[in-house]
mmCIF file of C-alpha atoms in Angstrom:
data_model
loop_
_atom_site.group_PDB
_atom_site.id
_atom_site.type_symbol
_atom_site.label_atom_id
_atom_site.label_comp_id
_atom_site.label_asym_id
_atom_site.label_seq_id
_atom_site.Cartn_x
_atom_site.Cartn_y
_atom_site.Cartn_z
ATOM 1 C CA UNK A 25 6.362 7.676 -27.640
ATOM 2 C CA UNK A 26 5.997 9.983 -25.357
ATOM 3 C CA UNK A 27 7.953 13.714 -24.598
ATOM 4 C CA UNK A 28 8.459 17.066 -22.948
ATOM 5 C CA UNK A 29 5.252 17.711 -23.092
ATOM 6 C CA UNK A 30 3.921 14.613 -21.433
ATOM 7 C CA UNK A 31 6.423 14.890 -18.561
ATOM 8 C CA UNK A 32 5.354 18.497 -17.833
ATOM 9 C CA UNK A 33 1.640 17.296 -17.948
ATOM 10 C CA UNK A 34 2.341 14.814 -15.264
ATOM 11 C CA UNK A 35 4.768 16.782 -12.785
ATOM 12 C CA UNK A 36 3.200 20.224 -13.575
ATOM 13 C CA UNK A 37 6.002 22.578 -12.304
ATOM 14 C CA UNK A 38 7.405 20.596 -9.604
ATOM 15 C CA UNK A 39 10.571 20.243 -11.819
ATOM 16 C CA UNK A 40 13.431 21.519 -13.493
ATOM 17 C CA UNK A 41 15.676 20.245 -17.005
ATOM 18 C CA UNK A 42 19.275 19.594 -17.374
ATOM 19 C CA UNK A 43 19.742 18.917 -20.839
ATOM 20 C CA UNK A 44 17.910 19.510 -24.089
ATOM 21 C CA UNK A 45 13.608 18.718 -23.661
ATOM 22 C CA UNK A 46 13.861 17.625 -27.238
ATOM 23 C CA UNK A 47 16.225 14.843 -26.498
ATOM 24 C CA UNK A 48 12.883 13.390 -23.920
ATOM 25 C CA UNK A 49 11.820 10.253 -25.546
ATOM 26 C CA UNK A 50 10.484 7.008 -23.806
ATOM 27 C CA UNK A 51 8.580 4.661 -23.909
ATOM 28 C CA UNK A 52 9.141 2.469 -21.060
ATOM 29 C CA UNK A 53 10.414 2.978 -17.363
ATOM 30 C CA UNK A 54 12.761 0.569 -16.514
ATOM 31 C CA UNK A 55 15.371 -0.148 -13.399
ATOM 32 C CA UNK A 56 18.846 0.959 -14.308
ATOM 33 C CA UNK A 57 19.553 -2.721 -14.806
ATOM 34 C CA UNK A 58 17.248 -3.336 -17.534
ATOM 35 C CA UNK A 59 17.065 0.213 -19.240
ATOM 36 C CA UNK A 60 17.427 0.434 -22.685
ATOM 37 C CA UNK A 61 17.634 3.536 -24.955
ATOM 38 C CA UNK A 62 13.980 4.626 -24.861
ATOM 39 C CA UNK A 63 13.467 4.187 -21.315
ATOM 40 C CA UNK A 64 12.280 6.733 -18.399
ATOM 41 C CA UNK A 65 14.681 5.652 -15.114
ATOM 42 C CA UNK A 66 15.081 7.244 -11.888
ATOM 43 C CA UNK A 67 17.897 7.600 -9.581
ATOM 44 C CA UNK A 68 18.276 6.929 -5.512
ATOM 45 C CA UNK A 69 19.899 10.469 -3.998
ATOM 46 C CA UNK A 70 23.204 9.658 -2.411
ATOM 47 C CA UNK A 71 24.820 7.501 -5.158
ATOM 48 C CA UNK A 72 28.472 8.439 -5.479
ATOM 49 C CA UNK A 73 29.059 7.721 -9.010
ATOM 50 C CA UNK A 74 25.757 8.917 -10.103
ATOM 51 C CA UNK A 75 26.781 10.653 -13.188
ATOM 52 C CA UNK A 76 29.172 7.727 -14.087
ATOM 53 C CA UNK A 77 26.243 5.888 -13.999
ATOM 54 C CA UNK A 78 23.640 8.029 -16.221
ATOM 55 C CA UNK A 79 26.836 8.258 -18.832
ATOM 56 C CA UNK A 80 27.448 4.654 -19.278
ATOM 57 C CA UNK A 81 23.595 3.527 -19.138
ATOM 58 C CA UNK A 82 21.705 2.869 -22.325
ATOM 59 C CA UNK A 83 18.695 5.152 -20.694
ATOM 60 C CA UNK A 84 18.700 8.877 -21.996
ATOM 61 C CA UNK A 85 15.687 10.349 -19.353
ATOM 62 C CA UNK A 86 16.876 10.602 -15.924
ATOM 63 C CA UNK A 87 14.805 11.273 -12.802
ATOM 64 C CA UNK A 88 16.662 12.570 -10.083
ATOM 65 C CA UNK A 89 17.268 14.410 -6.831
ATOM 66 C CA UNK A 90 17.642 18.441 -6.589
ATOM 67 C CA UNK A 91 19.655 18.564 -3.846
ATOM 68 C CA UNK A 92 22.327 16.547 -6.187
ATOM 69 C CA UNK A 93 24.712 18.079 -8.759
ATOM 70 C CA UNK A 94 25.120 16.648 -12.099
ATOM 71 C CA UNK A 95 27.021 18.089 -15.213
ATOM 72 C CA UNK A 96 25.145 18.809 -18.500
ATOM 73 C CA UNK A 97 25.726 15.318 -20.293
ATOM 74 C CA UNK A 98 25.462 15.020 -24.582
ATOM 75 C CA UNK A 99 22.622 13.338 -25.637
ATOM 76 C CA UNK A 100 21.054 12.857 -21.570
ATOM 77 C CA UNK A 101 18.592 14.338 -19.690
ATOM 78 C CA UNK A 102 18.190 14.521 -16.338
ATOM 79 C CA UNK A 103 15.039 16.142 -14.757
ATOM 80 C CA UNK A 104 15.508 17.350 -11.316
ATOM 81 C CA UNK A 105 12.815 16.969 -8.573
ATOM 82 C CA UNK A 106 12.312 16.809 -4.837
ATOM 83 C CA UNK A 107 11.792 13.219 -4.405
ATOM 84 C CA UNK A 108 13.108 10.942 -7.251
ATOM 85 C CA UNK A 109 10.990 7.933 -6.397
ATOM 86 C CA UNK A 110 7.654 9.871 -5.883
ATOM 87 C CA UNK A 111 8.159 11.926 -8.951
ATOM 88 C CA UNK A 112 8.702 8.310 -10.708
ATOM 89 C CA UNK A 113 5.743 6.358 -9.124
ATOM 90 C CA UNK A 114 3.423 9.292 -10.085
ATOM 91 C CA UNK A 115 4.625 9.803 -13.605
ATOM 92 C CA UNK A 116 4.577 5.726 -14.149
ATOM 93 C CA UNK A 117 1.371 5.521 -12.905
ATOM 94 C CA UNK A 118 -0.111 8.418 -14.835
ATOM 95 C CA UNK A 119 1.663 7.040 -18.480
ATOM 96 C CA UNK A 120 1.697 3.161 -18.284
ATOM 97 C CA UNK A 121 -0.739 2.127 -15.298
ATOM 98 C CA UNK A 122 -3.977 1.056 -17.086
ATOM 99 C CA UNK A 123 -7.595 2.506 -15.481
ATOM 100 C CA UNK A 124 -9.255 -0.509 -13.655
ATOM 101 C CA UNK A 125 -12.078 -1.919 -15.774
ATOM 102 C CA UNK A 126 -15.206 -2.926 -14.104
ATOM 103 C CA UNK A 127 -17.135 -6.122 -13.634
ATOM 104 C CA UNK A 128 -18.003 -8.974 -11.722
ATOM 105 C CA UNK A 129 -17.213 -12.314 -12.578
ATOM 106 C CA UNK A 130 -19.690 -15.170 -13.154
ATOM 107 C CA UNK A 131 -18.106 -17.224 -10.939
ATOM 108 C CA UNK A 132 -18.119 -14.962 -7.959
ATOM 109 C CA UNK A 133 -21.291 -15.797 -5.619
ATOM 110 C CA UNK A 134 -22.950 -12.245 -4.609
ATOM 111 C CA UNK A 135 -25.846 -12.234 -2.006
ATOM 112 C CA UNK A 136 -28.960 -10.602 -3.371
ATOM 113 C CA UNK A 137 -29.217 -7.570 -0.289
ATOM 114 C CA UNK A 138 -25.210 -6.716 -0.977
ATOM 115 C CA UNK A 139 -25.244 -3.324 -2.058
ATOM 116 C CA UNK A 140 -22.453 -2.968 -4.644
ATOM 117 C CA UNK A 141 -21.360 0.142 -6.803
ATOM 118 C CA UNK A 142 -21.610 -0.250 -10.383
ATOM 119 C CA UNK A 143 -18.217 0.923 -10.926
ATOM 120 C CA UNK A 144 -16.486 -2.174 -9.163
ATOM 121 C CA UNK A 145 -14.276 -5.123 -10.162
ATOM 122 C CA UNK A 146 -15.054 -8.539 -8.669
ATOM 123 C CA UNK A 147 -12.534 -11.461 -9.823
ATOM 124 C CA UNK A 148 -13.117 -15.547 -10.232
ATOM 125 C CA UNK A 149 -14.715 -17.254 -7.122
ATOM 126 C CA UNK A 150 -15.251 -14.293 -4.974
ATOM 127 C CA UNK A 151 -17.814 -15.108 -2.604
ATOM 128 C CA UNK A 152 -19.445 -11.380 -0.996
ATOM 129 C CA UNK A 153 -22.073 -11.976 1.802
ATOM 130 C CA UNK A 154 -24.468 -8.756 2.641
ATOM 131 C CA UNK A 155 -21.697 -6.097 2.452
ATOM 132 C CA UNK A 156 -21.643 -2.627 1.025
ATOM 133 C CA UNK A 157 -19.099 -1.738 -1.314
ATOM 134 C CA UNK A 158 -17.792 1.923 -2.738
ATOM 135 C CA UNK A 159 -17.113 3.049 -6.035
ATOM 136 C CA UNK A 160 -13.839 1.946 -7.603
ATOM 137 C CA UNK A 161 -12.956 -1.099 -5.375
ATOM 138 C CA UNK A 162 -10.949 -4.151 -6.860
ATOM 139 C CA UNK A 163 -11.410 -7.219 -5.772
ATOM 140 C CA UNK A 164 -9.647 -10.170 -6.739
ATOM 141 C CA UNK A 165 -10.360 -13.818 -7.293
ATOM 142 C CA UNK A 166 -10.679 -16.158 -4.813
ATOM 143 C CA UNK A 167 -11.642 -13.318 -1.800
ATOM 144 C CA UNK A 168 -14.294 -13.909 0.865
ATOM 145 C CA UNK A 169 -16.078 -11.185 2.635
ATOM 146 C CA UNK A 170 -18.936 -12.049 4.903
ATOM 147 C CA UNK A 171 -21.619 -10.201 5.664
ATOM 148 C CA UNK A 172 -21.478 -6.896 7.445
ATOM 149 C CA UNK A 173 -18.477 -5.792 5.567
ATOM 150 C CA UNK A 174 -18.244 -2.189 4.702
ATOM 151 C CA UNK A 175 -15.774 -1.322 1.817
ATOM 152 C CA UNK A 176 -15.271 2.327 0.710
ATOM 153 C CA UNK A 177 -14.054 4.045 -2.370
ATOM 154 C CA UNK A 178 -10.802 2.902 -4.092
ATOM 155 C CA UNK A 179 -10.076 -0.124 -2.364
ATOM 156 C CA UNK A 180 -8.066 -2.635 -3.514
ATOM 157 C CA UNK A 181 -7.885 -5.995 -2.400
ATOM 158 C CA UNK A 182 -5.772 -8.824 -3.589
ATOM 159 C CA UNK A 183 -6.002 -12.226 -3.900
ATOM 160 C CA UNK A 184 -7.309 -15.607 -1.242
ATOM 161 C CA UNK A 185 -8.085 -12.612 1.300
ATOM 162 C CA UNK A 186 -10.944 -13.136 3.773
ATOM 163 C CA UNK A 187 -12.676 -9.589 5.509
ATOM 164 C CA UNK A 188 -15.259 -10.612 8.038
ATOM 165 C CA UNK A 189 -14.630 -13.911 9.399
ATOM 166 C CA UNK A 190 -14.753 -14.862 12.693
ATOM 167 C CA UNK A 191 -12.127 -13.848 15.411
ATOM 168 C CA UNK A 192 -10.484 -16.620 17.943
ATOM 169 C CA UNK A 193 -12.251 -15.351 21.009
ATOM 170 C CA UNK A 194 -13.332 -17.977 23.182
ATOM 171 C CA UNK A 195 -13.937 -18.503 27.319
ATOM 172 C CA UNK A 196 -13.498 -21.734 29.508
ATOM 173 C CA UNK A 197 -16.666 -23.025 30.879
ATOM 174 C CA UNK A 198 -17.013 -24.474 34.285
ATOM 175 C CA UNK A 199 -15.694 -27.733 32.612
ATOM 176 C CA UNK A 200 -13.101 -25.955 31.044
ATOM 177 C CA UNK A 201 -14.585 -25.979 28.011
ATOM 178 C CA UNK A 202 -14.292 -23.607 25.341
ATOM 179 C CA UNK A 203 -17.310 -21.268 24.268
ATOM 180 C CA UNK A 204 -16.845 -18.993 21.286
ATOM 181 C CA UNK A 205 -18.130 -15.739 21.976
ATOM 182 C CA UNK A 206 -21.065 -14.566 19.507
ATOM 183 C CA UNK A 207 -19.463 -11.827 16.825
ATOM 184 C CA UNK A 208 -22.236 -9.433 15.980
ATOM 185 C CA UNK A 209 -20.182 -7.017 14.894
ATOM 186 C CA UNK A 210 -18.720 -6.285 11.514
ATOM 187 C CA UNK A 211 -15.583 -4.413 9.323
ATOM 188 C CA UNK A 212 -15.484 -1.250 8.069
ATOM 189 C CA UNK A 213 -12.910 -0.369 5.889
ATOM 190 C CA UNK A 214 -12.366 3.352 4.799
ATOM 191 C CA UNK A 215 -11.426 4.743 1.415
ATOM 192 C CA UNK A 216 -8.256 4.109 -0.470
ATOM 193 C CA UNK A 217 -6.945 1.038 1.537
ATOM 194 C CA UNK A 218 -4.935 -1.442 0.051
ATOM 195 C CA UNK A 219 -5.063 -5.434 1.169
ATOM 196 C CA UNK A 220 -2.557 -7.776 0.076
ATOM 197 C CA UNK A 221 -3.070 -11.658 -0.741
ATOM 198 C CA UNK A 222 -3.830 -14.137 1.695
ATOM 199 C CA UNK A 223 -4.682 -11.451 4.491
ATOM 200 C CA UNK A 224 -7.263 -12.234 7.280
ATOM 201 C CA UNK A 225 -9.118 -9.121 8.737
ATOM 202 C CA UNK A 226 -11.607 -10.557 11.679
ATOM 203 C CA UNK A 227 -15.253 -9.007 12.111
ATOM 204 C CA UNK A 228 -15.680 -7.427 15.265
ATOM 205 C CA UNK A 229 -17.324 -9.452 18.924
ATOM 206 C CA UNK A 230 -20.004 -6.364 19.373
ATOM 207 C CA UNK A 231 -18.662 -3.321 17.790
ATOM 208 C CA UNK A 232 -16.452 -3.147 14.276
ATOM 209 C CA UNK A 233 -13.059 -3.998 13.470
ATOM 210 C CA UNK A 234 -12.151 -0.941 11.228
ATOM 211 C CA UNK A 235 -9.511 0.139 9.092
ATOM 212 C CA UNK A 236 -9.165 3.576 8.129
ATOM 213 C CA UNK A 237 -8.222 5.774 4.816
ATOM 214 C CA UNK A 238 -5.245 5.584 3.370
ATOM 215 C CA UNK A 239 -3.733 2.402 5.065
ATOM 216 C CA UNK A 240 -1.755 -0.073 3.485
ATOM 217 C CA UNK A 241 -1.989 -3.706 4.781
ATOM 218 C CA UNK A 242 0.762 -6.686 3.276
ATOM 219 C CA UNK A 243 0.380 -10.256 2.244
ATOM 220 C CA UNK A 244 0.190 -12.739 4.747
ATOM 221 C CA UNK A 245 -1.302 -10.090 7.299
ATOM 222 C CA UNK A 246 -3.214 -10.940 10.177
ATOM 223 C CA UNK A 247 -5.675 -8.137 11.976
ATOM 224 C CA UNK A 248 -7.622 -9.845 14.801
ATOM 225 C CA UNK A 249 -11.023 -8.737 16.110
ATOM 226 C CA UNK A 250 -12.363 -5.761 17.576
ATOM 227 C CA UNK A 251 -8.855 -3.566 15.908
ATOM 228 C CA UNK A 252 -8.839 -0.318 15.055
ATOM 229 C CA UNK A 253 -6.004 1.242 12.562
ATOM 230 C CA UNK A 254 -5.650 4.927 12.168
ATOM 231 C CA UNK A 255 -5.274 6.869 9.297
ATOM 232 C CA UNK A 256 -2.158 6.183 6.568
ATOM 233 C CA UNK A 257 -0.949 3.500 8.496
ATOM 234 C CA UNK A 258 1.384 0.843 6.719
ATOM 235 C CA UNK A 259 1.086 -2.872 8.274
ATOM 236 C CA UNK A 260 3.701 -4.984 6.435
ATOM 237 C CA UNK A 261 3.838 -8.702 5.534
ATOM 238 C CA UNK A 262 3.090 -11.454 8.522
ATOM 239 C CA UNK A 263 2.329 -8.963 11.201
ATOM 240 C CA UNK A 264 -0.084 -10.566 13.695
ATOM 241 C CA UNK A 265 -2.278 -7.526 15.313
ATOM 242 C CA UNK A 266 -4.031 -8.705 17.938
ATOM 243 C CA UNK A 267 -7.689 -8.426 19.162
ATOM 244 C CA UNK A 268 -8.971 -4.913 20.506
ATOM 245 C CA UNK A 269 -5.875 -3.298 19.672
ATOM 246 C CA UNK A 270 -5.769 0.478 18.556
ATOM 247 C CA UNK A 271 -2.893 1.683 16.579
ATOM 248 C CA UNK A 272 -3.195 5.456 15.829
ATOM 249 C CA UNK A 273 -2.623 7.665 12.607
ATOM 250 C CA UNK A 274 0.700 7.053 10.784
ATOM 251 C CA UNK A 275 2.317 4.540 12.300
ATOM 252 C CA UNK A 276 4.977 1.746 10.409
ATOM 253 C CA UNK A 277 4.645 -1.793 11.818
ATOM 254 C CA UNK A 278 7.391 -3.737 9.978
ATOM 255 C CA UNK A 279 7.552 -7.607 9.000
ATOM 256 C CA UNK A 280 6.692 -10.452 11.147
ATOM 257 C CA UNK A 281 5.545 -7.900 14.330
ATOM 258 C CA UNK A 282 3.532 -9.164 17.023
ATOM 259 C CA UNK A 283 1.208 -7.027 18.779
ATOM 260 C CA UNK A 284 -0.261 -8.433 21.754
ATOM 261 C CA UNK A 285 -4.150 -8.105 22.251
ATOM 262 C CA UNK A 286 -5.482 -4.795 23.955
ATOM 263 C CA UNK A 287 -3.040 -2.541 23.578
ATOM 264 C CA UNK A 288 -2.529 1.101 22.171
ATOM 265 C CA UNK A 289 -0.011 1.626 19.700
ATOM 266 C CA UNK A 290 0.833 5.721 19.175
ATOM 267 C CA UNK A 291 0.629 8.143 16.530
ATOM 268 C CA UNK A 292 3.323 8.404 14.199
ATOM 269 C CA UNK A 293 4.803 5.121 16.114
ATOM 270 C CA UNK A 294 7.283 2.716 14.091
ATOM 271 C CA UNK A 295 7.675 -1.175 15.205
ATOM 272 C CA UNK A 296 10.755 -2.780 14.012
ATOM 273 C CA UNK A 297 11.216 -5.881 12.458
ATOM 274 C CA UNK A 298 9.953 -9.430 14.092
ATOM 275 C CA UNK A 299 9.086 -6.912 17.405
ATOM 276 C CA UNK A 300 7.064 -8.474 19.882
ATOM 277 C CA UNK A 301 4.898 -6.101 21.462
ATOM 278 C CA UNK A 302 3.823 -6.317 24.841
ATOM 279 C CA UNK A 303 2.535 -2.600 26.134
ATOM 280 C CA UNK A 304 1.663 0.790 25.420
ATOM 281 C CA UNK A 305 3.512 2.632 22.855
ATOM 282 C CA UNK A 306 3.307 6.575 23.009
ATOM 283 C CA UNK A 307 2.763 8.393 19.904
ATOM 284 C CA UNK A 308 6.021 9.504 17.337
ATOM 285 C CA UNK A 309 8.123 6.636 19.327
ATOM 286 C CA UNK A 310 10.215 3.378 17.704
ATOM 287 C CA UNK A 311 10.273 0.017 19.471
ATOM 288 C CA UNK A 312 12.326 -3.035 18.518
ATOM 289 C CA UNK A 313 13.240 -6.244 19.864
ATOM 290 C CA UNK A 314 11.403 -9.088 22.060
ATOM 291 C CA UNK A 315 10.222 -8.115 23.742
ATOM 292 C CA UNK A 316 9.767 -4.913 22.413
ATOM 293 C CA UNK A 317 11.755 -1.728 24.174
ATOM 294 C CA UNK A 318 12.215 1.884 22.921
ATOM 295 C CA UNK A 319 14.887 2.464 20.244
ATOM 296 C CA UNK A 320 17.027 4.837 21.122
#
């Protein structure tokens, strides 16, 4: 069961009580739905009947927003913070998240020059070519990353993805033919990146395809080759970025987006929904629509 103590342990002083500390006991965290009376919940900022809410719910530990007034409530406790659903995610994470354990599976297929950190997690029926991989990656089952893959240091990557595979670049020959054209390059992928299930992320023609720290890609995610994503970037589910395209630190580019091949995609940028983009966007600017225009 866990207490004051172990909520002032995981938010250090970045909080204040309403309510008596020695009424803090939990140990779950639960949506308001599915509370019950020794659960940890937290509440979105601009709820009207907030406080009808925290009276009539089974939960007695309340995280929510400082810029919100509540009255003192018996037998409730609400501890006030700057952002409710950080101050949650961090304190979840710290109590009920268990450490990763290491270990490759005997199914997965390794190749003897790989060089892999000993503090790793490779699932069922991985299959890792000559790659280098950081400390503290996760790998799931059923992943494929070829050779010339480059993973840093607390990366996750989910299930059925494939890093390193060859992009769709082709030219017409004098018959019209199609050649493919030869992808010596590879993928470098920075620390703390996240890849969802069933994602694609093409090797590069000559240089890399590279994704750097702190980006979050989605299921169902495809990143063509020759790409380049900035910095704490968050690519969400079905987006299609095409080849050579650089997208710079920061930037949101929402479900089912297209992004045409080539192109530069701002800092601090946001793409809306099912966009299709066809051109330039400059940094800290939001484009929506197909084809894609500036929101204003």
């Amino acid at each position: 069961m866990y207490n004051y103590n172990d909520i002032q342990n995981c938010l250090k002083d970045s909080f204040k009580i309403l309510g008596d500390p020695q009424h803090i006991q939990f140990d779950n965290a639960k949506s308001l739905t599915d509370a019950n009376s020794f659960s940890i919940c937290w509440l979105r900022p601009g709820i009207s009947n907030r406080e009808t809410l925290i009276d009539e719910n089974q939960c007695k530990v309340f995280i929510c927003s400082e810029q919100e007034e509540f009255r003192e409530m018996k037998d409730k406790v609400i501890i006030l913070v700057d952002n409710p659903r950080l101050r949650f995610l961090q304190l979840v994470r710290q109590l009920f998240v268990k450490p990763n354990t290491y270990g490759i599976h005997p199914t997965a297929i390794i190749h003897e020059e790989a060089q892999i950190s000993s503090k790793v997690y490779i699932g069922p029926n991985c299959i890792i070519g000559k790659c280098i991989i950081g400390d503290d990656v996760v790998i799931y089952g059923n992943c494929y990353l070829f050779d010339d893959v480059q993973i840093g240091n607390h990366t996750t990557i989910m299930p059925n993805s494939t890093i390193g595979g060859i992009g769709f670049g082709y030219e017409r020959n004098a018959d019209s033919e199609f050649e493919l054209f030869p992808h010596l390059g590879g993928v470098i992928i920075e620390d703390h990146v996240d890849i969802g299930a069933n994602t694609c992320i093409d090797r590069g023609t000559l240089g890399n395809t590279i994704i750097k720290s702190g980006t979050k890609i989605d299921n169902l995610v495809h990143i063509a080759h020759n790409v380049v994503i900035g910095k704490n970037c968050a690519v969400i589910a079905l987006a299609m970025i095409g080849g050579s395209t650089v997208i710079g630190d920061n930037c949101w580019v929402a479900p089912a987006s297209t992004l045409r091949d080539g192109i530069k995609i701002g800092t601090g940028s946001t793409i809306g929904i099912g966009a299709l983009v066809l051109k330039e966007i400059p940094d800290n600017e939001t484009w929506i629509g197909v084809p894609a225009k500036k929101y204003i």
